[in-house]
Structure formats: C-alpha cells, structure tokens
Amino acid sequence: GEKVEQHESTLSVREGDSAVINCTYTDTASSYFPWYKQEAGKGLHFVIDIRSNVDRKQSQRLIVLLDKKAKRFSLHITATQPEDSAIYFCAAHSGGSNYKLTFGKGTLLTVTP
Amino acid sequence: EAAVTQSPRSKVAVTGGKVTLSCHQTNNHDYMYWYRQDTGHGLRLIHYSYVADSTEKGDIPDGYKASRPSQENFSLILELASLSQTAVYFCASSDDRGDTQYFGPGTRLLVL
C-alpha cells in the first residue's frame, strides 16, 4: 500500500523566513495531496491541498509543489509568523476506489520571533 | 467549514472495561473515519464508513468496533480496553473518498 514519508520531524525558523516541509510517496496512482495543521492539544485543520493535474498551488502564504516524477510534494510557508508554529501533516490519497488518506508522521514547526 | 464534534473530549478507562467514543457531523457527508494518533506514528485509520448501518475495517481494526447508526453519527467501541489503546482518537468526515477530510477536536483516552 501507499507509504508517505515526511522528511523533517522538526523544523525551526526565524519569523519572516520561509519554511519548507518535504514529503515523498510511493504509489504512482496517488492523485490528491492535502496538508493539515495541528496546534497543541487540538485536532487537525485542513490548510491546503493539491491534485495531480497541477504542479503548483498557492493560498496566501502557503505554496504546495508537486513533482510527480520524483513522487515528492512540499509545503512552503512564506513570511512565517509565530502563529504558524504547529505540527504539519502531509497525506496522500490513491484515488479510484481507495478509501483512505495515508499520513506522514508530522513535522513540528517552530517559528521564533 | 465542516463541523465535526466528538465526545467525550477526554476519558480515563480501566483495563477490560468498555469504552464508547462518539462522533457527530453536521455536514451531510457520506464518509466518516476513526483514526488514532500516537507519538511517532502519525495518524492510523481504524474504521471508516461510507453509508449508514455499514462500517469497514481500516488499517488497525483489531480491538475496535464501529457503529454508524445514521449519516451524522459514528461511534468507536472498545469492548475490552487495553493499555495499548491509550491514545488520542480523531473522527473525520468527507463528502467523498477523494475529498478533503474534516477532523473533530479529538478524544484523549487513557487506559489504566
């Protein structure tokens, strides 16, 4: 089955800098890649996604890139703010009759003022 | 935005006891899911459902049952709670299998 590896378990950046979180997946049939943010003690909150028919998507300060050849996708957070500090999870969905998302293990992002 | 609620928000249970975790969504979504979160494992799917009165096994169903009595409600049942089931449990819903999943706030379960 699908496996998603999230390469950075922790990431620390200075406020105003950019943060990049990288994920790779194994199933070439995967076609949907959402990202979630989890603040301390809270549930997962959807932040942005990308589908396999595009290679870039932006929503305000969030940019997602998808490289289907390398089976890699990444989340870029520009002009980071302290409130961006959280755990970020990437996930992949294989499409078709598949029912589930496969999650990475999460990246703890700390933005220091 | 989608609204998924869970109850209780935290629970302490004794080993061998029965535990029921409840989830309610008001989004008219067909799909509902139960995950557990453990440090170092991310989220793992326990059970899911795509229609009322039917549930399916996920990746780690052993020791858990699920019930979907209506489109809005999805329960996770631990018939004989064990220490290894101490975790945070999340419920989620989605409109379709390939769509965005919306998560509840989680239930922190401690089995002693």
CSV table of N, CA, C and O in Angstrom, one decimal, chain B:
chain,number,residue,atom,x,y,z
B,1,GLU,N,-17.2,26.2,7.2
B,1,GLU,CA,-16.4,25.0,7.3
B,1,GLU,C,-17.1,23.9,7.9
B,1,GLU,O,-18.0,24.1,8.7
B,2,ALA,N,-16.7,22.6,7.6
B,2,ALA,CA,-17.3,21.4,8.2
B,2,ALA,C,-17.2,21.4,9.7
B,2,ALA,O,-16.3,21.9,10.3
B,3,ALA,N,-18.2,20.9,10.3
B,3,ALA,CA,-18.3,20.8,11.7
B,3,ALA,C,-18.4,19.3,12.2
B,3,ALA,O,-19.3,18.6,11.9
B,4,VAL,N,-17.3,18.9,12.9
B,4,VAL,CA,-17.3,17.6,13.5
B,4,VAL,C,-17.1,17.7,14.9
B,4,VAL,O,-16.1,18.3,15.4
B,5,THR,N,-17.9,17.1,15.7
B,5,THR,CA,-17.7,17.1,17.2
B,5,THR,C,-17.5,15.7,17.7
B,5,THR,O,-18.0,14.8,17.1
B,6,GLN,N,-16.8,15.7,18.8
B,6,GLN,CA,-16.5,14.4,19.5
B,6,GLN,C,-16.8,14.4,20.9
B,6,GLN,O,-16.7,15.5,21.6
B,7,SER,N,-17.3,13.3,21.5
B,7,SER,CA,-17.5,13.2,22.9
B,7,SER,C,-17.1,11.8,23.4
B,7,SER,O,-17.4,10.9,22.7
B,8,PRO,N,-16.6,11.7,24.6
B,8,PRO,CA,-16.1,12.8,25.4
B,8,PRO,C,-14.8,13.4,24.9
B,8,PRO,O,-14.2,12.9,23.9
B,9,ARG,N,-14.3,14.5,25.4
B,9,ARG,CA,-13.1,15.1,24.9
B,9,ARG,C,-11.9,14.4,25.6
B,9,ARG,O,-10.8,14.3,25.1
B,10,SER,N,-12.1,13.8,26.8
B,10,SER,CA,-11.1,13.0,27.4
B,10,SER,C,-11.8,12.0,28.3
B,10,SER,O,-12.9,12.2,28.7
B,11,LYS,N,-11.1,10.9,28.5
B,11,LYS,CA,-11.7,9.8,29.3
B,11,LYS,C,-10.6,8.9,29.9
B,11,LYS,O,-9.6,8.7,29.2
B,12,VAL,N,-10.8,8.5,31.1
B,12,VAL,CA,-10.0,7.6,31.8
B,12,VAL,C,-10.8,6.3,31.9
B,12,VAL,O,-11.9,6.3,32.4
B,13,ALA,N,-10.2,5.2,31.5
B,13,ALA,CA,-10.9,3.9,31.5
B,13,ALA,C,-10.0,2.9,32.2
B,13,ALA,O,-8.8,3.0,32.3
B,14,VAL,N,-10.7,1.8,32.7
B,14,VAL,CA,-9.9,0.8,33.3
B,14,VAL,C,-9.7,-0.4,32.3
B,14,VAL,O,-10.5,-0.6,31.4
B,15,THR,N,-8.6,-1.1,32.5
B,15,THR,CA,-8.3,-2.2,31.6
B,15,THR,C,-9.5,-3.2,31.7
B,15,THR,O,-9.9,-3.6,32.8
B,16,GLY,N,-9.9,-3.7,30.5
B,16,GLY,CA,-11.0,-4.6,30.5
B,16,GLY,C,-12.4,-4.0,30.4
B,16,GLY,O,-13.4,-4.7,30.2
B,17,GLY,N,-12.5,-2.7,30.6
B,17,GLY,CA,-13.7,-2.1,30.6
B,17,GLY,C,-14.2,-1.7,29.2
B,17,GLY,O,-13.4,-1.8,28.2
B,18,LYS,N,-15.4,-1.3,29.0
B,18,LYS,CA,-15.9,-1.0,27.7
B,18,LYS,C,-15.9,0.6,27.6
B,18,LYS,O,-16.3,1.3,28.5
B,19,VAL,N,-15.5,1.0,26.4
B,19,VAL,CA,-15.4,2.4,26.1
B,19,VAL,C,-16.1,2.7,24.8
B,19,VAL,O,-15.9,2.0,23.8
B,20,THR,N,-16.9,3.8,24.8
B,20,THR,CA,-17.5,4.2,23.6
B,20,THR,C,-17.2,5.7,23.3
B,20,THR,O,-17.4,6.5,24.2
B,21,LEU,N,-16.6,5.9,22.2
B,21,LEU,CA,-16.3,7.3,21.7
B,21,LEU,C,-17.3,7.6,20.6
B,21,LEU,O,-17.6,6.8,19.7
B,22,SER,N,-17.8,8.9,20.7
B,22,SER,CA,-18.9,9.3,19.8
B,22,SER,C,-18.4,10.4,18.9
B,22,SER,O,-17.6,11.3,19.3
B,23,CYS,N,-19.0,10.4,17.7
B,23,CYS,CA,-18.6,11.5,16.7
B,23,CYS,C,-19.9,11.9,16.0
B,23,CYS,O,-20.8,11.0,15.7
B,24,HIS,N,-20.1,13.2,15.8
B,24,HIS,CA,-21.3,13.7,15.2
B,24,HIS,C,-20.8,14.8,14.2
B,24,HIS,O,-20.0,15.7,14.5
B,25,GLN,N,-21.4,14.7,13.0
B,25,GLN,CA,-21.1,15.7,12.0
B,25,GLN,C,-22.3,16.3,11.4
B,25,GLN,O,-23.3,15.6,11.2
B,26,THR,N,-22.3,17.6,11.1
B,26,THR,CA,-23.4,18.3,10.6
B,26,THR,C,-23.3,18.7,9.1
B,26,THR,O,-23.9,19.7,8.7
B,27,ASN,N,-22.4,18.0,8.4
B,27,ASN,CA,-22.0,18.5,7.0
B,27,ASN,C,-22.7,17.7,5.9
B,27,ASN,O,-22.4,17.9,4.8
B,28,ASN,N,-23.5,16.8,6.3
B,28,ASN,CA,-24.2,16.0,5.3
B,28,ASN,C,-23.2,15.1,4.5
B,28,ASN,O,-23.4,14.8,3.3
B,29,HIS,N,-22.1,14.8,5.1
B,29,HIS,CA,-21.0,14.0,4.5
B,29,HIS,C,-21.4,12.5,4.6
B,29,HIS,O,-21.9,12.0,5.6
B,30,ASP,N,-21.0,11.8,3.5
B,30,ASP,CA,-21.3,10.4,3.5
B,30,ASP,C,-20.2,9.6,4.2
B,30,ASP,O,-20.4,8.6,4.8
B,31,TYR,N,-18.9,10.0,4.1
B,31,TYR,CA,-17.8,9.3,4.6
B,31,TYR,C,-17.4,9.8,6.0
B,31,TYR,O,-17.4,11.0,6.3
B,32,MET,N,-17.2,8.8,6.9
B,32,MET,CA,-16.7,9.1,8.2
B,32,MET,C,-15.6,8.2,8.6
B,32,MET,O,-15.6,7.0,8.1
B,33,TYR,N,-14.7,8.6,9.4
B,33,TYR,CA,-13.4,7.9,9.7
B,33,TYR,C,-13.1,8.0,11.2
B,33,TYR,O,-13.4,9.0,11.8
B,34,TRP,N,-12.5,6.9,11.7
B,34,TRP,CA,-11.8,7.0,13.0
B,34,TRP,C,-10.4,6.7,12.9
B,34,TRP,O,-10.0,5.7,12.3
B,35,TYR,N,-9.6,7.6,13.5
B,35,TYR,CA,-8.1,7.5,13.5
B,35,TYR,C,-7.6,7.5,14.9
B,35,TYR,O,-8.2,8.0,15.8
B,36,ARG,N,-6.5,6.9,15.1
B,36,ARG,CA,-5.8,7.1,16.4
B,36,ARG,C,-4.4,7.7,16.1
B,36,ARG,O,-3.8,7.5,15.0
B,37,GLN,N,-4.0,8.6,17.0
B,37,GLN,CA,-2.7,9.3,16.9
B,37,GLN,C,-1.8,8.9,18.1
B,37,GLN,O,-2.2,9.0,19.2
B,38,ASP,N,-0.7,8.4,17.7
B,38,ASP,CA,0.3,8.1,18.7
B,38,ASP,C,1.6,8.8,18.3
B,38,ASP,O,1.9,8.9,17.1
B,39,THR,N,2.3,9.2,19.3
B,39,THR,CA,3.6,9.9,19.0
B,39,THR,C,4.5,9.0,18.2
B,39,THR,O,4.7,7.8,18.5
B,40,GLY,N,5.0,9.5,17.1
B,40,GLY,CA,5.9,8.8,16.3
B,40,GLY,C,5.2,8.0,15.2
B,40,GLY,O,5.9,7.4,14.3
B,41,HIS,N,3.9,7.9,15.2
B,41,HIS,CA,3.2,7.1,14.2
B,41,HIS,C,2.2,7.9,13.3
B,41,HIS,O,1.6,7.4,12.4
B,42,GLY,N,2.1,9.2,13.6
B,42,GLY,CA,1.2,9.9,12.8
B,42,GLY,C,-0.3,9.4,13.1
B,42,GLY,O,-0.6,9.0,14.2
B,43,LEU,N,-1.1,9.5,12.1
B,43,LEU,CA,-2.5,9.0,12.2
B,43,LEU,C,-2.7,7.7,11.5
B,43,LEU,O,-2.2,7.5,10.4
B,44,ARG,N,-3.3,6.8,12.1
B,44,ARG,CA,-3.6,5.5,11.6
B,44,ARG,C,-5.1,5.2,11.6
B,44,ARG,O,-5.8,5.4,12.6
B,45,LEU,N,-5.6,4.7,10.5
B,45,LEU,CA,-7.0,4.5,10.3
B,45,LEU,C,-7.5,3.2,10.9
B,45,LEU,O,-7.0,2.2,10.7
B,46,ILE,N,-8.6,3.4,11.8
B,46,ILE,CA,-9.1,2.2,12.5
B,46,ILE,C,-10.3,1.6,11.8
B,46,ILE,O,-10.3,0.4,11.4
B,47,HIS,N,-11.3,2.4,11.6
B,47,HIS,CA,-12.5,2.0,10.8
B,47,HIS,C,-13.0,3.2,10.0
B,47,HIS,O,-12.7,4.4,10.3
B,48,TYR,N,-13.8,3.0,9.0
B,48,TYR,CA,-14.4,4.0,8.3
B,48,TYR,C,-15.8,3.5,7.8
B,48,TYR,O,-16.1,2.3,7.9
B,49,SER,N,-16.6,4.5,7.3
B,49,SER,CA,-18.0,4.1,6.9
B,49,SER,C,-18.3,5.1,5.7
B,49,SER,O,-18.0,6.3,5.8
B,50,TYR,N,-19.0,4.6,4.8
B,50,TYR,CA,-19.5,5.4,3.7
B,50,TYR,C,-21.0,5.5,3.5
B,50,TYR,O,-21.5,6.2,2.7
B,51,VAL,N,-21.7,4.8,4.4
B,51,VAL,CA,-23.1,4.8,4.4
B,51,VAL,C,-23.6,4.4,5.8
B,51,VAL,O,-23.0,3.5,6.5
B,52,ALA,N,-24.8,4.8,6.2
B,52,ALA,CA,-25.3,4.4,7.5
B,52,ALA,C,-25.6,2.9,7.5
B,52,ALA,O,-25.9,2.3,6.5
B,53,ASP,N,-25.4,2.4,8.7
B,53,ASP,CA,-25.6,1.0,9.0
B,53,ASP,C,-24.5,0.1,8.4
B,53,ASP,O,-24.7,-1.1,8.2
B,54,SER,N,-23.4,0.7,8.0
B,54,SER,CA,-22.3,-0.1,7.4
B,54,SER,C,-21.0,0.5,7.8
B,54,SER,O,-20.8,1.7,7.8
B,55,THR,N,-20.1,-0.4,8.2
B,55,THR,CA,-18.7,0.1,8.6
B,55,THR,C,-17.7,-0.9,7.9
B,55,THR,O,-18.0,-2.0,7.6
B,56,GLU,N,-16.5,-0.3,7.7
B,56,GLU,CA,-15.4,-1.1,7.1
B,56,GLU,C,-14.2,-1.0,8.0
B,56,GLU,O,-14.0,0.0,8.7
B,57,LYS,N,-13.3,-2.0,7.9
B,57,LYS,CA,-12.1,-2.0,8.6
B,57,LYS,C,-11.1,-1.2,7.9
B,57,LYS,O,-10.9,-1.2,6.7
B,58,GLY,N,-10.3,-0.5,8.7
B,58,GLY,CA,-9.2,0.3,8.2
B,58,GLY,C,-7.9,-0.5,8.4
B,58,GLY,O,-7.9,-1.7,8.3
B,59,ASP,N,-6.8,0.2,8.7
B,59,ASP,CA,-5.5,-0.5,8.8
B,59,ASP,C,-5.3,-1.2,10.1
B,59,ASP,O,-4.5,-2.2,10.2
B,60,ILE,N,-5.9,-0.7,11.2
B,60,ILE,CA,-5.6,-1.3,12.5
B,60,ILE,C,-6.9,-1.5,13.3
B,60,ILE,O,-7.2,-0.9,14.3
B,61,PRO,N,-7.8,-2.4,12.8
B,61,PRO,CA,-9.1,-2.6,13.4
B,61,PRO,C,-9.2,-3.5,14.6
B,61,PRO,O,-10.2,-3.4,15.4
B,62,ASP,N,-8.1,-4.2,14.9
B,62,ASP,CA,-8.1,-5.2,16.0
B,62,ASP,C,-8.4,-4.5,17.3
B,62,ASP,O,-7.6,-3.6,17.7
B,63,GLY,N,-9.3,-5.0,18.1
B,63,GLY,CA,-9.7,-4.5,19.4
B,63,GLY,C,-10.7,-3.3,19.3
B,63,GLY,O,-11.0,-2.8,20.4
B,64,TYR,N,-11.1,-3.0,18.1
B,64,TYR,CA,-12.1,-1.9,18.0
B,64,TYR,C,-13.3,-2.4,17.1
B,64,TYR,O,-13.2,-3.2,16.2
B,65,LYS,N,-14.5,-1.8,17.5
B,65,LYS,CA,-15.6,-2.0,16.7
B,65,LYS,C,-16.1,-0.6,16.3
B,65,LYS,O,-15.8,0.4,17.0
B,66,ALA,N,-16.9,-0.5,15.3
B,66,ALA,CA,-17.5,0.8,14.9
B,66,ALA,C,-19.0,0.6,14.6
B,66,ALA,O,-19.5,-0.5,14.3
B,67,SER,N,-19.7,1.7,14.8
B,67,SER,CA,-21.1,1.7,14.5
B,67,SER,C,-21.5,3.0,13.9
B,67,SER,O,-21.1,4.1,14.3
B,68,ARG,N,-22.3,2.9,12.8
B,68,ARG,CA,-22.8,4.1,12.1
B,68,ARG,C,-24.3,4.0,12.0
B,68,ARG,O,-24.9,3.6,11.0
B,69,PRO,N,-25.0,4.5,13.1
B,69,PRO,CA,-26.5,4.3,13.1
B,69,PRO,C,-27.2,5.3,12.2
B,69,PRO,O,-28.4,5.1,11.9
B,70,SER,N,-26.5,6.4,11.8
B,70,SER,CA,-27.1,7.4,10.9
B,70,SER,C,-26.0,8.1,10.2
B,70,SER,O,-24.8,7.9,10.5
B,71,GLN,N,-26.4,8.9,9.2
B,71,GLN,CA,-25.3,9.6,8.5
B,71,GLN,C,-24.5,10.5,9.4
B,71,GLN,O,-23.3,10.7,9.1
B,72,GLU,N,-25.1,11.1,10.4
B,72,GLU,CA,-24.5,12.1,11.2
B,72,GLU,C,-23.6,11.5,12.3
B,72,GLU,O,-22.7,12.2,12.8
B,73,ASN,N,-23.8,10.3,12.7
B,73,ASN,CA,-23.2,9.7,13.9
B,73,ASN,C,-22.4,8.5,13.6
B,73,ASN,O,-22.8,7.6,12.8
B,74,PHE,N,-21.2,8.5,14.2
B,74,PHE,CA,-20.3,7.3,14.0
B,74,PHE,C,-19.6,7.1,15.4
B,74,PHE,O,-19.0,8.0,15.9
B,75,SER,N,-19.7,5.9,15.9
B,75,SER,CA,-19.1,5.6,17.2
B,75,SER,C,-18.0,4.6,17.1
B,75,SER,O,-17.9,3.7,16.2
B,76,LEU,N,-17.0,4.7,18.0
B,76,LEU,CA,-15.9,3.7,18.1
B,76,LEU,C,-16.1,3.1,19.4
B,76,LEU,O,-16.2,3.7,20.4
B,77,ILE,N,-16.0,1.7,19.4
B,77,ILE,CA,-16.3,1.0,20.6
B,77,ILE,C,-15.1,0.1,20.9
B,77,ILE,O,-14.6,-0.7,20.1
B,78,LEU,N,-14.6,0.2,22.2
B,78,LEU,CA,-13.6,-0.7,22.7
B,78,LEU,C,-14.2,-1.6,23.7
B,78,LEU,O,-14.6,-1.2,24.8
B,79,GLU,N,-14.5,-2.8,23.3
B,79,GLU,CA,-15.2,-3.8,24.2
B,79,GLU,C,-14.4,-4.1,25.4
B,79,GLU,O,-15.0,-4.2,26.5
B,80,LEU,N,-13.1,-4.3,25.2
B,80,LEU,CA,-12.3,-4.7,26.4
B,80,LEU,C,-11.0,-3.8,26.3
B,80,LEU,O,-10.0,-4.1,25.6
B,81,ALA,N,-11.1,-2.6,26.9
B,81,ALA,CA,-10.0,-1.7,26.7
B,81,ALA,C,-8.7,-2.3,27.3
B,81,ALA,O,-8.7,-3.0,28.3
B,82,SER,N,-7.6,-1.9,26.6
B,82,SER,CA,-6.3,-2.4,27.0
B,82,SER,C,-5.3,-1.2,27.1
B,82,SER,O,-5.6,-0.1,26.5
B,83,LEU,N,-4.3,-1.4,27.8
B,83,LEU,CA,-3.3,-0.3,28.0
B,83,LEU,C,-2.8,0.2,26.7
B,83,LEU,O,-2.5,1.4,26.5
B,84,SER,N,-2.6,-0.7,25.7
B,84,SER,CA,-2.1,-0.2,24.4
B,84,SER,C,-3.1,0.6,23.6
B,84,SER,O,-2.7,1.2,22.6
B,85,GLN,N,-4.3,0.8,24.1
B,85,GLN,CA,-5.2,1.6,23.4
B,85,GLN,C,-5.3,3.1,23.9
B,85,GLN,O,-6.1,3.9,23.5
B,86,THR,N,-4.4,3.3,24.8
B,86,THR,CA,-4.2,4.7,25.3
B,86,THR,C,-3.6,5.5,24.1
B,86,THR,O,-2.6,5.2,23.5
B,87,ALA,N,-4.4,6.6,23.7
B,87,ALA,CA,-4.0,7.3,22.5
B,87,ALA,C,-5.0,8.5,22.4
B,87,ALA,O,-5.9,8.6,23.2
B,88,VAL,N,-4.8,9.3,21.4
B,88,VAL,CA,-5.8,10.3,21.0
B,88,VAL,C,-6.5,9.8,19.8
B,88,VAL,O,-5.9,9.4,18.8
B,89,TYR,N,-7.8,9.9,19.9
B,89,TYR,CA,-8.7,9.4,18.8
B,89,TYR,C,-9.3,10.6,18.1
B,89,TYR,O,-9.9,11.4,18.7
B,90,PHE,N,-9.2,10.5,16.8
B,90,PHE,CA,-9.8,11.6,15.9
B,90,PHE,C,-10.9,11.0,15.0
B,90,PHE,O,-10.7,9.9,14.4
B,91,CYS,N,-12.0,11.7,14.9
B,91,CYS,CA,-13.0,11.4,13.9
B,91,CYS,C,-12.9,12.4,12.8
B,91,CYS,O,-12.5,13.5,13.0
B,92,ALA,N,-13.2,12.0,11.6
B,92,ALA,CA,-13.2,12.9,10.5
B,92,ALA,C,-14.4,12.5,9.5
B,92,ALA,O,-14.9,11.4,9.6
B,93,SER,N,-14.7,13.5,8.7
B,93,SER,CA,-15.8,13.2,7.7
B,93,SER,C,-15.3,13.8,6.4
B,93,SER,O,-14.5,14.8,6.3
B,94,SER,N,-15.9,13.3,5.3
B,94,SER,CA,-15.6,13.9,4.0
B,94,SER,C,-16.8,13.6,3.1
B,94,SER,O,-17.6,12.6,3.3
B,95,ASP,N,-16.9,14.4,2.0
B,95,ASP,CA,-18.1,14.3,1.1
B,95,ASP,C,-17.9,13.0,0.3
B,95,ASP,O,-18.9,12.4,0.0
B,96,ASP,N,-16.7,12.8,-0.1
B,96,ASP,CA,-16.4,11.6,-1.0
B,96,ASP,C,-15.1,11.1,-0.6
B,96,ASP,O,-14.3,11.7,0.2
B,97,ARG,N,-14.7,9.9,-1.1
B,97,ARG,CA,-13.5,9.3,-0.7
B,97,ARG,C,-12.3,10.1,-1.0
B,97,ARG,O,-11.2,10.0,-0.4
B,98,GLY,N,-12.3,10.8,-2.1
B,98,GLY,CA,-11.1,11.6,-2.5
B,98,GLY,C,-11.1,13.0,-2.1
B,98,GLY,O,-10.3,13.8,-2.6
B,99,ASP,N,-12.1,13.4,-1.3
B,99,ASP,CA,-12.2,14.8,-0.9
B,99,ASP,C,-11.5,15.1,0.4
B,99,ASP,O,-11.1,14.2,1.2
B,100,THR,N,-11.5,16.4,0.7
B,100,THR,CA,-10.9,16.8,2.0
B,100,THR,C,-11.6,16.2,3.2
B,100,THR,O,-12.8,16.2,3.2
B,101,GLN,N,-10.8,15.8,4.1
B,101,GLN,CA,-11.4,15.3,5.4
B,101,GLN,C,-11.3,16.4,6.4
B,101,GLN,O,-10.3,17.1,6.5
B,102,TYR,N,-12.4,16.5,7.1
B,102,TYR,CA,-12.6,17.5,8.2
B,102,TYR,C,-12.6,16.7,9.5
B,102,TYR,O,-13.4,15.8,9.7
B,103,PHE,N,-11.7,17.2,10.4
B,103,PHE,CA,-11.5,16.5,11.7
B,103,PHE,C,-12.2,17.1,12.9
B,103,PHE,O,-12.3,18.3,12.9
B,104,GLY,N,-12.5,16.2,13.8
B,104,GLY,CA,-13.0,16.7,15.1
B,104,GLY,C,-11.9,17.1,16.0
B,104,GLY,O,-10.7,16.9,15.6
B,105,PRO,N,-12.2,17.5,17.2
B,105,PRO,CA,-11.1,18.0,18.1
B,105,PRO,C,-10.3,16.9,18.8
B,105,PRO,O,-9.3,17.2,19.4
B,106,GLY,N,-10.8,15.7,18.7
B,106,GLY,CA,-10.1,14.6,19.3
B,106,GLY,C,-10.6,14.2,20.7
B,106,GLY,O,-11.2,15.0,21.4
B,107,THR,N,-10.4,12.9,21.0
B,107,THR,CA,-10.7,12.4,22.4
B,107,THR,C,-9.4,11.8,22.9
B,107,THR,O,-8.8,10.9,22.3
B,108,ARG,N,-9.0,12.3,24.1
B,108,ARG,CA,-7.8,11.8,24.7
B,108,ARG,C,-8.2,10.6,25.6
B,108,ARG,O,-8.9,10.9,26.6
B,109,LEU,N,-7.8,9.4,25.3
B,109,LEU,CA,-8.2,8.2,26.1
B,109,LEU,C,-7.0,7.7,26.9
B,109,LEU,O,-5.9,7.4,26.3
B,110,LEU,N,-7.1,7.6,28.1
B,110,LEU,CA,-6.1,7.0,29.0
B,110,LEU,C,-6.7,5.7,29.6
B,110,LEU,O,-7.7,5.7,30.3
B,111,VAL,N,-6.0,4.6,29.3
B,111,VAL,CA,-6.5,3.3,29.9
B,111,VAL,C,-5.5,2.9,31.0
B,111,VAL,O,-4.3,2.8,30.7
B,112,LEU,N,-6.0,2.7,32.2
B,112,LEU,CA,-5.2,2.3,33.3
B,112,LEU,C,-5.4,0.9,33.7
B,112,LEU,O,-6.4,0.3,33.5
